[in-house]
PDB file of C-alpha atoms in Angstrom:
ATOM      1  CA  MET T   1     -36.294   2.983 121.503  1.00 59.00           C
ATOM      2  CA  SER T   2     -38.011   0.915 118.508  1.00 87.00           C
ATOM      3  CA  VAL T   3     -36.152   2.927 115.448  1.00 94.00           C
ATOM      4  CA  VAL T   4     -32.997   4.818 115.978  1.00 96.00           C
ATOM      5  CA  LEU T   5     -32.146   7.541 113.102  1.00 98.00           C
ATOM      6  CA  VAL T   6     -29.251   9.748 113.264  1.00 98.00           C
ATOM      7  CA  THR T   7     -27.314  11.804 110.921  1.00 98.00           C
ATOM      8  CA  GLY T   8     -24.081  13.498 111.478  1.00 97.00           C
ATOM      9  CA  SER T   9     -22.897  16.811 109.576  1.00 95.00           C
ATOM     10  CA  TYR T  10     -19.824  19.107 108.845  1.00 93.00           C
ATOM     11  CA  ASP T  11     -21.650  21.271 111.784  1.00 92.00           C
ATOM     12  CA  HIS T  12     -20.281  18.851 114.101  1.00 92.00           C
ATOM     13  CA  GLU T  13     -23.413  17.756 115.739  1.00 94.00           C
ATOM     14  CA  ILE T  14     -25.029  14.464 115.877  1.00 97.00           C
ATOM     15  CA  ARG T  15     -28.772  14.066 115.650  1.00 97.00           C
ATOM     16  CA  PHE T  16     -31.106  11.574 116.812  1.00 97.00           C
ATOM     17  CA  TRP T  17     -34.917  12.171 114.991  1.00 98.00           C
ATOM     18  CA  GLU T  18     -37.883  10.781 115.475  1.00 96.00           C
ATOM     19  CA  ALA T  19     -38.390   9.218 112.186  1.00 95.00           C
ATOM     20  CA  TRP T  20     -42.363   9.577 111.679  1.00 93.00           C
ATOM     21  CA  SER T  21     -42.800  13.104 113.120  1.00 95.00           C
ATOM     22  CA  GLY T  22     -39.317  14.666 112.041  1.00 96.00           C
ATOM     23  CA  ILE T  23     -38.813  15.811 115.419  1.00 96.00           C
ATOM     24  CA  CYS T  24     -35.208  16.039 116.762  1.00 97.00           C
ATOM     25  CA  SER T  25     -35.077  14.081 119.630  1.00 96.00           C
ATOM     26  CA  ARG T  26     -31.346  14.921 120.911  1.00 96.00           C
ATOM     27  CA  THR T  27     -28.269  16.544 119.908  1.00 96.00           C
ATOM     28  CA  ILE T  28     -24.688  15.711 120.722  1.00 94.00           C
ATOM     29  CA  THR T  29     -23.417  18.682 120.269  1.00 86.00           C
ATOM     30  CA  ARG T  30     -19.324  17.888 120.957  1.00 75.00           C
ATOM     31  CA  THR T  31     -18.425  21.656 122.566  1.00 72.00           C
ATOM     32  CA  GLY T  32     -14.375  22.146 122.584  1.00 70.00           C
ATOM     33  CA  GLU T  33     -14.175  19.259 119.832  1.00 72.00           C
ATOM     34  CA  SER T  34     -13.219  19.878 116.705  1.00 76.00           C
ATOM     35  CA  GLY T  35     -13.161  17.339 113.800  1.00 83.00           C
ATOM     36  CA  GLN T  36     -16.590  16.807 111.402  1.00 89.00           C
ATOM     37  CA  VAL T  37     -18.827  13.607 111.581  1.00 95.00           C
ATOM     38  CA  ASN T  38     -17.972  11.296 108.821  1.00 96.00           C
ATOM     39  CA  ARG T  39     -19.827   7.893 109.402  1.00 98.00           C
ATOM     40  CA  LEU T  40     -22.277   6.160 111.774  1.00 98.00           C
ATOM     41  CA  ALA T  41     -23.255   2.857 112.965  1.00 98.00           C
ATOM     42  CA  ILE T  42     -26.125   1.352 115.137  1.00 97.00           C
ATOM     43  CA  SER T  43     -24.994  -1.641 117.026  1.00 96.00           C
ATOM     44  CA  PRO T  44     -27.152  -4.820 116.293  1.00 95.00           C
ATOM     45  CA  ASP T  45     -28.602  -4.400 120.016  1.00 95.00           C
ATOM     46  CA  LYS T  46     -29.361  -0.719 119.485  1.00 96.00           C
ATOM     47  CA  ARG T  47     -27.140   0.184 122.613  1.00 96.00           C
ATOM     48  CA  LEU T  48     -24.444   2.088 120.926  1.00 96.00           C
ATOM     49  CA  LEU T  49     -23.685   4.725 118.304  1.00 97.00           C
ATOM     50  CA  ALA T  50     -20.484   4.546 116.800  1.00 98.00           C
ATOM     51  CA  ALA T  51     -18.966   7.767 115.161  1.00 97.00           C
ATOM     52  CA  ALA T  52     -16.332   7.930 113.247  1.00 97.00           C
ATOM     53  CA  ILE T  53     -15.291  12.288 113.798  1.00 96.00           C
ATOM     54  CA  HIS T  54     -11.815  12.834 111.724  1.00 94.00           C
ATOM     55  CA  LYS T  55      -9.005  10.540 112.901  1.00 95.00           C
ATOM     56  CA  LYS T  56     -10.831   8.484 115.906  1.00 95.00           C
ATOM     57  CA  VAL T  57     -14.123   6.515 116.431  1.00 96.00           C
ATOM     58  CA  ASN T  58     -16.418   7.851 119.621  1.00 96.00           C
ATOM     59  CA  ILE T  59     -19.023   5.571 120.949  1.00 96.00           C
ATOM     60  CA  TYR T  60     -22.237   7.031 122.417  1.00 96.00           C
ATOM     61  CA  GLU T  61     -24.817   5.193 124.545  1.00 96.00           C
ATOM     62  CA  ILE T  62     -27.874   5.769 122.998  1.00 96.00           C
ATOM     63  CA  SER T  63     -30.321   5.582 125.434  1.00 95.00           C
ATOM     64  CA  SER T  64     -28.381   8.524 127.387  1.00 94.00           C
ATOM     65  CA  SER T  65     -28.798  12.230 127.257  1.00 91.00           C
ATOM     66  CA  SER T  66     -24.854  12.791 127.656  1.00 92.00           C
ATOM     67  CA  SER T  67     -22.956  13.952 124.771  1.00 92.00           C
ATOM     68  CA  ASP T  68     -19.701  12.455 126.276  1.00 93.00           C
ATOM     69  CA  PRO T  69     -18.666   9.062 124.749  1.00 94.00           C
ATOM     70  CA  VAL T  70     -18.365   5.711 126.658  1.00 94.00           C
ATOM     71  CA  ALA T  71     -15.580   5.121 124.904  1.00 94.00           C
ATOM     72  CA  THR T  72     -12.941   6.897 122.021  1.00 94.00           C
ATOM     73  CA  LEU T  73     -11.006   4.377 119.514  1.00 95.00           C
ATOM     74  CA  GLU T  74      -8.081   6.333 118.628  1.00 94.00           C
ATOM     75  CA  GLY T  75      -5.102   5.103 116.251  1.00 94.00           C
ATOM     76  CA  HIS T  76      -5.670   5.769 113.036  1.00 96.00           C
ATOM     77  CA  ALA T  77      -3.546   8.773 111.479  1.00 96.00           C
ATOM     78  CA  LEU T  78      -5.952  10.512 109.191  1.00 96.00           C
ATOM     79  CA  ASN T  79      -9.685  10.335 108.647  1.00 96.00           C
ATOM     80  CA  VAL T  80     -11.428   7.492 109.187  1.00 98.00           C
ATOM     81  CA  THR T  81     -14.171   6.974 106.310  1.00 98.00           C
ATOM     82  CA  SER T  82     -15.564   3.523 107.566  1.00 98.00           C
ATOM     83  CA  VAL T  83     -17.286   2.217 110.649  1.00 98.00           C
ATOM     84  CA  SER T  84     -19.214  -0.886 111.022  1.00 97.00           C
ATOM     85  CA  PHE T  85     -20.356  -3.392 113.714  1.00 97.00           C
ATOM     86  CA  HIS T  86     -19.831  -7.066 113.864  1.00 93.00           C
ATOM     87  CA  SER T  87     -23.452  -8.666 113.819  1.00 90.00           C
ATOM     88  CA  GLU T  88     -22.905  -9.892 117.336  1.00 88.00           C
ATOM     89  CA  GLY T  89     -21.825  -6.111 118.503  1.00 87.00           C
ATOM     90  CA  LYS T  90     -18.861  -7.694 120.240  1.00 89.00           C
ATOM     91  CA  TRP T  91     -16.198  -5.807 117.631  1.00 93.00           C
ATOM     92  CA  LEU T  92     -16.346  -3.111 115.242  1.00 95.00           C
ATOM     93  CA  VAL T  93     -14.130  -2.218 111.984  1.00 97.00           C
ATOM     94  CA  THR T  94     -12.945   0.957 110.788  1.00 98.00           C
ATOM     95  CA  GLY T  95     -11.112   2.066 107.560  1.00 98.00           C
ATOM     96  CA  SER T  96      -9.074   5.163 106.992  1.00 98.00           C
ATOM     97  CA  GLU T  97      -7.722   7.764 104.757  1.00 98.00           C
ATOM     98  CA  ASP T  98      -4.420   6.495 106.766  1.00 98.00           C
ATOM     99  CA  GLY T  99      -4.581   3.716 104.171  1.00 98.00           C
ATOM    100  CA  THR T 100      -5.414   0.749 107.142  1.00 97.00           C
ATOM    101  CA  ILE T 101      -8.401  -1.126 108.163  1.00 97.00           C
ATOM    102  CA  ARG T 102      -8.932  -1.891 111.957  1.00 96.00           C
ATOM    103  CA  ILE T 103     -10.621  -4.003 113.889  1.00 95.00           C
ATOM    104  CA  TRP T 104     -11.496  -2.723 117.336  1.00 96.00           C
ATOM    105  CA  ASP T 105     -12.706  -4.921 120.291  1.00 92.00           C
ATOM    106  CA  LEU T 106     -15.390  -3.096 122.235  1.00 88.00           C
ATOM    107  CA  ARG T 107     -14.398  -4.050 125.854  1.00 84.00           C
ATOM    108  CA  ASN T 108     -10.708  -2.998 124.981  1.00 80.00           C
ATOM    109  CA  PRO T 109     -10.607   0.556 123.307  1.00 73.00           C
ATOM    110  CA  HIS T 110      -7.470  -0.331 121.557  1.00 77.00           C
ATOM    111  CA  PRO T 111      -6.864  -1.851 117.673  1.00 78.00           C
ATOM    112  CA  HIS T 112      -7.035  -5.524 118.201  1.00 86.00           C
ATOM    113  CA  ARG T 113      -5.795  -6.060 114.589  1.00 92.00           C
ATOM    114  CA  THR T 114      -4.753  -3.733 111.545  1.00 94.00           C
ATOM    115  CA  TYR T 115      -4.860  -4.407 108.114  1.00 95.00           C
ATOM    116  CA  ASP T 116      -2.007  -2.496 105.670  1.00 96.00           C
ATOM    117  CA  ASN T 117      -4.056  -1.679 102.396  1.00 96.00           C
ATOM    118  CA  GLY T 118      -1.402   0.776 100.988  1.00 95.00           C
ATOM    119  CA  SER T 119      -4.147   3.206  99.903  1.00 98.00           C
ATOM    120  CA  PRO T 120      -6.674   5.182 101.634  1.00 98.00           C
ATOM    121  CA  VAL T 121      -9.802   3.135 102.168  1.00 98.00           C
ATOM    122  CA  ASN T 122     -13.148   4.665 101.361  1.00 98.00           C
ATOM    123  CA  ASP T 123     -15.277   2.058 102.402  1.00 98.00           C
ATOM    124  CA  VAL T 124     -15.631  -1.690 104.337  1.00 98.00           C
ATOM    125  CA  SER T 125     -18.360  -3.538 104.349  1.00 97.00           C
ATOM    126  CA  ILE T 126     -18.687  -6.951 106.947  1.00 97.00           C
ATOM    127  CA  HIS T 127     -19.374  -9.860 104.769  1.00 95.00           C
ATOM    128  CA  PRO T 128     -22.684 -11.717 106.069  1.00 95.00           C
ATOM    129  CA  ASN T 129     -20.206 -14.490 107.772  1.00 92.00           C
ATOM    130  CA  GLN T 130     -18.726 -12.349 109.714  1.00 92.00           C
ATOM    131  CA  GLY T 131     -15.429 -13.569 108.554  1.00 92.00           C
ATOM    132  CA  GLU T 132     -14.290 -11.229 105.760  1.00 95.00           C
ATOM    133  CA  LEU T 133     -14.235  -8.310 105.145  1.00 97.00           C
ATOM    134  CA  ILE T 134     -14.590  -6.011 101.800  1.00 98.00           C
ATOM    135  CA  SER T 135     -12.811  -3.287 101.716  1.00 98.00           C
ATOM    136  CA  CYS T 136     -12.921  -0.456  98.397  1.00 98.00           C
ATOM    137  CA  ASP T 137      -9.978   2.210  97.899  1.00 98.00           C
ATOM    138  CA  GLN T 138      -8.242   5.318  96.136  1.00 98.00           C
ATOM    139  CA  ALA T 139      -6.151   3.172  94.010  1.00 97.00           C
ATOM    140  CA  GLY T 140      -9.214   1.155  92.632  1.00 97.00           C
ATOM    141  CA  SER T 141      -8.768  -1.865  94.807  1.00 98.00           C
ATOM    142  CA  ILE T 142     -11.496  -3.791  96.069  1.00 98.00           C
ATOM    143  CA  LYS T 143     -10.048  -6.254  98.250  1.00 98.00           C
ATOM    144  CA  GLN T 144     -11.004  -9.442 100.591  1.00 97.00           C
ATOM    145  CA  TRP T 145      -9.726  -9.933 103.826  1.00 97.00           C
ATOM    146  CA  ASP T 146      -9.548 -12.941 105.369  1.00 93.00           C
ATOM    147  CA  LEU T 147     -10.353 -12.750 109.278  1.00 90.00           C
ATOM    148  CA  SER T 148      -8.766 -16.080 110.133  1.00 86.00           C
ATOM    149  CA  ASP T 149      -5.786 -16.032 108.409  1.00 84.00           C
ATOM    150  CA  ASN T 150      -5.281 -12.790 108.392  1.00 83.00           C
ATOM    151  CA  ILE T 151      -4.594 -11.787 104.941  1.00 90.00           C
ATOM    152  CA  CYS T 152      -5.827 -10.265 101.428  1.00 95.00           C
ATOM    153  CA  SER T 153      -7.233 -13.119  99.922  1.00 94.00           C
ATOM    154  CA  HIS T 154      -8.635 -11.512  96.909  1.00 95.00           C
ATOM    155  CA  GLU T 155      -7.819  -8.185  94.522  1.00 97.00           C
ATOM    156  CA  LEU T 156     -10.433  -6.656  91.982  1.00 97.00           C
ATOM    157  CA  THR T 157      -9.348  -3.703  89.968  1.00 96.00           C
ATOM    158  CA  PRO T 158     -12.930  -3.496  87.836  1.00 94.00           C
ATOM    159  CA  ALA T 159     -11.471  -0.100  85.897  1.00 92.00           C
ATOM    160  CA  GLY T 160      -7.805   0.408  86.707  1.00 92.00           C
ATOM    161  CA  ASP T 161      -6.896   3.385  88.859  1.00 93.00           C
ATOM    162  CA  VAL T 162     -10.279   5.117  89.213  1.00 95.00           C
ATOM    163  CA  PRO T 163     -11.042   5.313  92.725  1.00 97.00           C
ATOM    164  CA  ILE T 164     -13.768   3.225  94.180  1.00 98.00           C
ATOM    165  CA  ARG T 165     -16.270   4.915  96.684  1.00 97.00           C
ATOM    166  CA  SER T 166     -18.418   2.726  98.049  1.00 98.00           C
ATOM    167  CA  VAL T 167     -19.159  -1.552  98.423  1.00 98.00           C
ATOM    168  CA  THR T 168     -21.943  -3.308  99.586  1.00 98.00           C
ATOM    169  CA  ILE T 169     -22.543  -6.685  99.917  1.00 98.00           C
ATOM    170  CA  ALA T 170     -25.772  -8.630  99.863  1.00 97.00           C
ATOM    171  CA  SER T 171     -27.363  -9.577 103.091  1.00 96.00           C
ATOM    172  CA  ASP T 172     -27.272 -13.179 102.093  1.00 95.00           C
ATOM    173  CA  GLY T 173     -24.035 -13.142 100.267  1.00 96.00           C
ATOM    174  CA  SER T 174     -24.943 -13.406  96.916  1.00 95.00           C
ATOM    175  CA  CYS T 175     -23.659 -10.349  95.239  1.00 97.00           C
ATOM    176  CA  LEU T 176     -21.136  -7.400  95.558  1.00 98.00           C
ATOM    177  CA  VAL T 177     -21.943  -4.434  94.024  1.00 98.00           C
ATOM    178  CA  ALA T 178     -19.119  -0.983  94.067  1.00 98.00           C
ATOM    179  CA  GLY T 179     -19.597   2.349  92.930  1.00 98.00           C
ATOM    180  CA  ASN T 180     -16.923   4.624  91.424  1.00 96.00           C
ATOM    181  CA  ASN T 181     -15.858   7.984  90.979  1.00 94.00           C
ATOM    182  CA  LYS T 182     -16.903   8.237  87.282  1.00 95.00           C
ATOM    183  CA  GLY T 183     -20.964   7.027  88.262  1.00 96.00           C
ATOM    184  CA  GLN T 184     -20.278   3.261  87.597  1.00 97.00           C
ATOM    185  CA  CYS T 185     -21.420   0.573  89.241  1.00 98.00           C
ATOM    186  CA  TYR T 186     -19.635  -3.393  88.992  1.00 98.00           C
ATOM    187  CA  VAL T 187     -21.547  -6.088  90.315  1.00 98.00           C
ATOM    188  CA  TRP T 188     -20.017  -9.668  91.337  1.00 97.00           C
ATOM    189  CA  ARG T 189     -22.041 -12.890  91.849  1.00 96.00           C
ATOM    190  CA  VAL T 190     -19.981 -14.200  95.258  1.00 95.00           C
ATOM    191  CA  ASN T 191     -19.528 -18.054  94.841  1.00 94.00           C
ATOM    192  CA  ASP T 192     -19.120 -20.107  98.072  1.00 89.00           C
ATOM    193  CA  GLU T 193     -15.222 -20.926  98.335  1.00 81.00           C
ATOM    194  CA  HIS T 194     -15.638 -24.706  97.998  1.00 87.00           C
ATOM    195  CA  SER T 195     -17.658 -24.155  94.766  1.00 90.00           C
ATOM    196  CA  GLY T 196     -14.590 -24.621  92.346  1.00 91.00           C
ATOM    197  CA  LEU T 197     -15.699 -21.423  90.882  1.00 94.00           C
ATOM    198  CA  PRO T 198     -14.217 -17.713  91.510  1.00 94.00           C
ATOM    199  CA  ARG T 199     -15.024 -16.308  94.485  1.00 94.00           C
ATOM    200  CA  PHE T 200     -16.001 -13.037  92.777  1.00 96.00           C
ATOM    201  CA  GLN T 201     -17.304 -13.762  88.626  1.00 96.00           C
ATOM    202  CA  ALA T 202     -18.218 -10.415  87.315  1.00 96.00           C
ATOM    203  CA  VAL T 203     -22.079 -10.128  85.863  1.00 96.00           C
ATOM    204  CA  THR T 204     -22.477  -6.843  84.706  1.00 96.00           C
ATOM    205  CA  ARG T 205     -21.654  -3.005  84.809  1.00 97.00           C
ATOM    206  CA  PHE T 206     -23.577  -0.181  84.400  1.00 97.00           C
ATOM    207  CA  LEU T 207     -23.388   3.598  84.385  1.00 97.00           C
ATOM    208  CA  ALA T 208     -25.848   4.587  87.341  1.00 97.00           C
ATOM    209  CA  HIS T 209     -24.875   8.368  87.420  1.00 96.00           C
ATOM    210  CA  ASN T 210     -22.781  10.832  85.460  1.00 94.00           C
ATOM    211  CA  LYS T 211     -21.134  12.538  88.342  1.00 93.00           C
ATOM    212  CA  TYR T 212     -19.506  10.737  91.568  1.00 92.00           C
ATOM    213  CA  ILE T 213     -21.417   7.917  93.253  1.00 96.00           C
ATOM    214  CA  THR T 214     -20.859   8.521  96.862  1.00 97.00           C
ATOM    215  CA  ARG T 215     -22.562   5.747  98.185  1.00 98.00           C
ATOM    216  CA  CYS T 216     -24.073   2.298  97.095  1.00 98.00           C
ATOM    217  CA  LEU T 217     -25.865   0.375  99.139  1.00 98.00           C
ATOM    218  CA  LEU T 218     -28.133  -3.205  98.289  1.00 98.00           C
ATOM    219  CA  SER T 219     -31.780  -3.113 100.302  1.00 98.00           C
ATOM    220  CA  PRO T 220     -32.142  -5.867 102.764  1.00 97.00           C
ATOM    221  CA  ASP T 221     -34.153  -8.208 100.662  1.00 97.00           C
ATOM    222  CA  VAL T 222     -31.701  -8.050  98.173  1.00 97.00           C
ATOM    223  CA  ARG T 223     -34.279  -6.507  95.678  1.00 97.00           C
ATOM    224  CA  PHE T 224     -32.830  -2.857  95.311  1.00 98.00           C
ATOM    225  CA  LEU T 225     -29.852  -1.416  95.099  1.00 98.00           C
ATOM    226  CA  ALA T 226     -29.595   2.525  95.701  1.00 98.00           C
ATOM    227  CA  THR T 227     -27.242   4.842  94.670  1.00 98.00           C
ATOM    228  CA  CYS T 228     -26.430   8.328  95.922  1.00 98.00           C
ATOM    229  CA  SER T 229     -24.617  10.645  93.866  1.00 96.00           C
ATOM    230  CA  ALA T 230     -23.013  14.266  93.343  1.00 94.00           C
ATOM    231  CA  ASP T 231     -25.845  15.255  90.605  1.00 95.00           C
ATOM    232  CA  THR T 232     -27.992  15.652  93.837  1.00 96.00           C
ATOM    233  CA  THR T 233     -30.185  12.275  93.359  1.00 97.00           C
ATOM    234  CA  VAL T 234     -30.767   8.792  94.423  1.00 98.00           C
ATOM    235  CA  LYS T 235     -31.570   6.064  91.845  1.00 98.00           C
ATOM    236  CA  ILE T 236     -33.117   2.875  92.664  1.00 98.00           C
ATOM    237  CA  TRP T 237     -31.990  -0.267  90.904  1.00 98.00           C
ATOM    238  CA  SER T 238     -34.107  -3.422  90.968  1.00 98.00           C
ATOM    239  CA  ILE T 239     -32.267  -6.536  90.452  1.00 97.00           C
ATOM    240  CA  THR T 240     -33.640  -9.880  89.046  1.00 94.00           C
ATOM    241  CA  PRO T 241     -32.157 -13.448  89.953  1.00 91.00           C
ATOM    242  CA  ASN T 242     -30.016 -12.906  87.423  1.00 90.00           C
ATOM    243  CA  PHE T 243     -28.599  -9.803  88.693  1.00 93.00           C
ATOM    244  CA  GLU T 244     -29.908  -7.640  86.037  1.00 94.00           C
ATOM    245  CA  PHE T 245     -30.231  -4.104  87.238  1.00 97.00           C
ATOM    246  CA  ARG T 246     -33.031  -2.036  85.699  1.00 97.00           C
ATOM    247  CA  GLN T 247     -33.441   1.660  86.809  1.00 97.00           C
ATOM    248  CA  ASP T 248     -36.558   1.538  89.268  1.00 97.00           C
ATOM    249  CA  LYS T 249     -37.287   5.176  90.438  1.00 97.00           C
ATOM    250  CA  THR T 250     -34.980   8.639  90.517  1.00 98.00           C
ATOM    251  CA  LEU T 251     -35.730   9.893  94.037  1.00 98.00           C
ATOM    252  CA  ILE T 252     -35.469  13.913  93.530  1.00 97.00           C
ATOM    253  CA  GLY T 253     -35.481  16.413  96.210  1.00 97.00           C
ATOM    254  CA  HIS T 254     -32.098  16.818  97.854  1.00 97.00           C
ATOM    255  CA  GLN T 255     -30.809  20.505  96.389  1.00 97.00           C
ATOM    256  CA  ARG T 256     -27.172  19.643  96.734  1.00 97.00           C
ATOM    257  CA  TRP T 257     -24.800  16.281  96.906  1.00 97.00           C
ATOM    258  CA  VAL T 258     -26.344  13.006  98.262  1.00 97.00           C
ATOM    259  CA  TRP T 259     -23.882  11.925 100.693  1.00 98.00           C
ATOM    260  CA  ASP T 260     -25.181   8.699 102.100  1.00 98.00           C
ATOM    261  CA  CYS T 261     -28.452   6.427 102.601  1.00 98.00           C
ATOM    262  CA  ALA T 262     -29.650   3.571 104.977  1.00 98.00           C
ATOM    263  CA  PHE T 263     -32.294   1.352 104.299  1.00 98.00           C
ATOM    264  CA  SER T 264     -35.139   0.295 106.931  1.00 97.00           C
ATOM    265  CA  ALA T 265     -35.211  -3.515 107.809  1.00 96.00           C
ATOM    266  CA  ASP T 266     -38.080  -4.437 105.522  1.00 96.00           C
ATOM    267  CA  SER T 267     -36.931  -2.244 102.323  1.00 97.00           C
ATOM    268  CA  ALA T 268     -39.971  -0.255 102.270  1.00 97.00           C
ATOM    269  CA  TYR T 269     -38.035   2.563 103.549  1.00 98.00           C
ATOM    270  CA  LEU T 270     -34.472   4.984 102.357  1.00 98.00           C
ATOM    271  CA  VAL T 271     -33.196   7.487 104.946  1.00 98.00           C
ATOM    272  CA  THR T 272     -30.691   9.958 102.795  1.00 98.00           C
ATOM    273  CA  ALA T 273     -28.116  12.581 104.251  1.00 98.00           C
ATOM    274  CA  SER T 274     -27.100  15.536 101.972  1.00 98.00           C
ATOM    275  CA  SER T 275     -25.292  18.644 101.498  1.00 97.00           C
ATOM    276  CA  ASP T 276     -28.293  20.635 101.273  1.00 97.00           C
ATOM    277  CA  HIS T 277     -28.003  20.463 105.572  1.00 97.00           C
ATOM    278  CA  THR T 278     -31.280  18.053 105.140  1.00 97.00           C
ATOM    279  CA  ALA T 279     -31.907  14.508 105.554  1.00 98.00           C
ATOM    280  CA  ARG T 280     -34.728  12.482 104.586  1.00 98.00           C
ATOM    281  CA  LEU T 281     -37.221   9.600 104.482  1.00 98.00           C
ATOM    282  CA  TRP T 282     -38.194   7.581 101.228  1.00 98.00           C
ATOM    283  CA  GLU T 283     -41.194   5.489 100.950  1.00 98.00           C
ATOM    284  CA  MET T 284     -39.808   3.011  97.974  1.00 97.00           C
ATOM    285  CA  ALA T 285     -43.419   2.130  96.639  1.00 97.00           C
ATOM    286  CA  SER T 286     -43.861   5.489  95.741  1.00 97.00           C
ATOM    287  CA  GLY T 287     -40.570   7.224  95.555  1.00 97.00           C
ATOM    288  CA  GLU T 288     -41.786  10.156  97.452  1.00 97.00           C
ATOM    289  CA  THR T 289     -40.488  12.250 100.160  1.00 98.00           C
ATOM    290  CA  VAL T 290     -42.361  11.145 103.419  1.00 97.00           C
ATOM    291  CA  ARG T 291     -40.317  13.243 106.342  1.00 97.00           C
ATOM    292  CA  GLN T 292     -37.527  15.621 106.086  1.00 98.00           C
ATOM    293  CA  TYR T 293     -35.115  16.189 108.636  1.00 98.00           C
ATOM    294  CA  ASN T 294     -34.097  19.898 109.284  1.00 97.00           C
ATOM    295  CA  GLY T 295     -31.541  21.335 111.785  1.00 94.00           C
ATOM    296  CA  HIS T 296     -28.368  20.868 110.659  1.00 95.00           C
ATOM    297  CA  HIS T 297     -26.528  24.078 109.769  1.00 95.00           C
ATOM    298  CA  LYS T 298     -23.828  22.729 107.416  1.00 95.00           C
ATOM    299  CA  ALA T 299     -23.879  19.318 105.265  1.00 96.00           C
ATOM    300  CA  ALA T 300     -25.347  16.436 106.366  1.00 97.00           C
ATOM    301  CA  VAL T 301     -22.742  13.714 105.133  1.00 97.00           C
ATOM    302  CA  CYS T 302     -23.929  10.672 107.470  1.00 98.00           C
ATOM    303  CA  CYS T 303     -26.974   8.656 108.371  1.00 98.00           C
ATOM    304  CA  ALA T 304     -27.734   5.486 110.529  1.00 98.00           C
ATOM    305  CA  LEU T 305     -31.042   3.691 110.871  1.00 98.00           C
ATOM    306  CA  HIS T 306     -31.978   0.827 112.550  1.00 96.00           C
ATOM    307  CA  ASP T 307     -35.464  -0.475 112.818  1.00 93.00           C
ATOM    308  CA  GLY T 308     -35.433  -3.985 113.453  1.00 83.00           C
ATOM    309  CA  ALA T 309     -34.867  -6.364 116.224  1.00 76.00           C
ATOM    310  CA  GLY T 310     -33.087  -5.029 118.897  1.00 66.00           C
TER     311      GLY T 310
END
């Protein structure tokens, strides 16, 4: 599969799509099993799909037609809100409303390591150096977790106790962006640990939306930031080399909340998932919808796209 595009919904289904035709090529129906799909992640080699479903994570074989998972990761006590694969696909990290972050070795479906965040976790990103995690939570904190020392090494609270909904770190490790429940985005330059400068240096903040930010995501080429919102739009922000953010486009078309987004590997396209039951493929250059994916019966709340080298 050269392009893997997947969506998850409150209808409990996971759907695979042919990106260009808009045809649904496979549905994982999960009959007799409750729990909505919260987040999706595709392994770097395009072999596995990790689906956060209520308190657990199901691992599916992407090339298979079976609706049965090849593994299930259980241990969280509440909703799993985030899931990400390590760059070599050997482990994955999850964050949960139970206030913990867990690392799972895929060869052994038990938690390899657990970090106690102390507050419900909304999002976790893996630093491109693969040695640190960046999390954000309901208490308004952003934390860096050091995987070698097993500690929380840095903590940021940019807006007091306003919950931070989403965090994204640049593919080159140069900057960190966080979005909160009041529509604010905060940006930090990330300095090398040995530079003598603060690890996280605040550079700017801006009001991206007047309502909830549900997801913020930096493009792979670090030229754009996408912010998804309860206001039904996705905004695209261009980024200067000095980390100035200017609104470039507003993607208009979804009828309800936009929950999630994913960039193509070349940063030329963006996939979004919305409460209006649909997902859309947008062309970044024009800001137009080039394909709509129809089939879910309830809100589409998560999406994943992998069209790069497997």
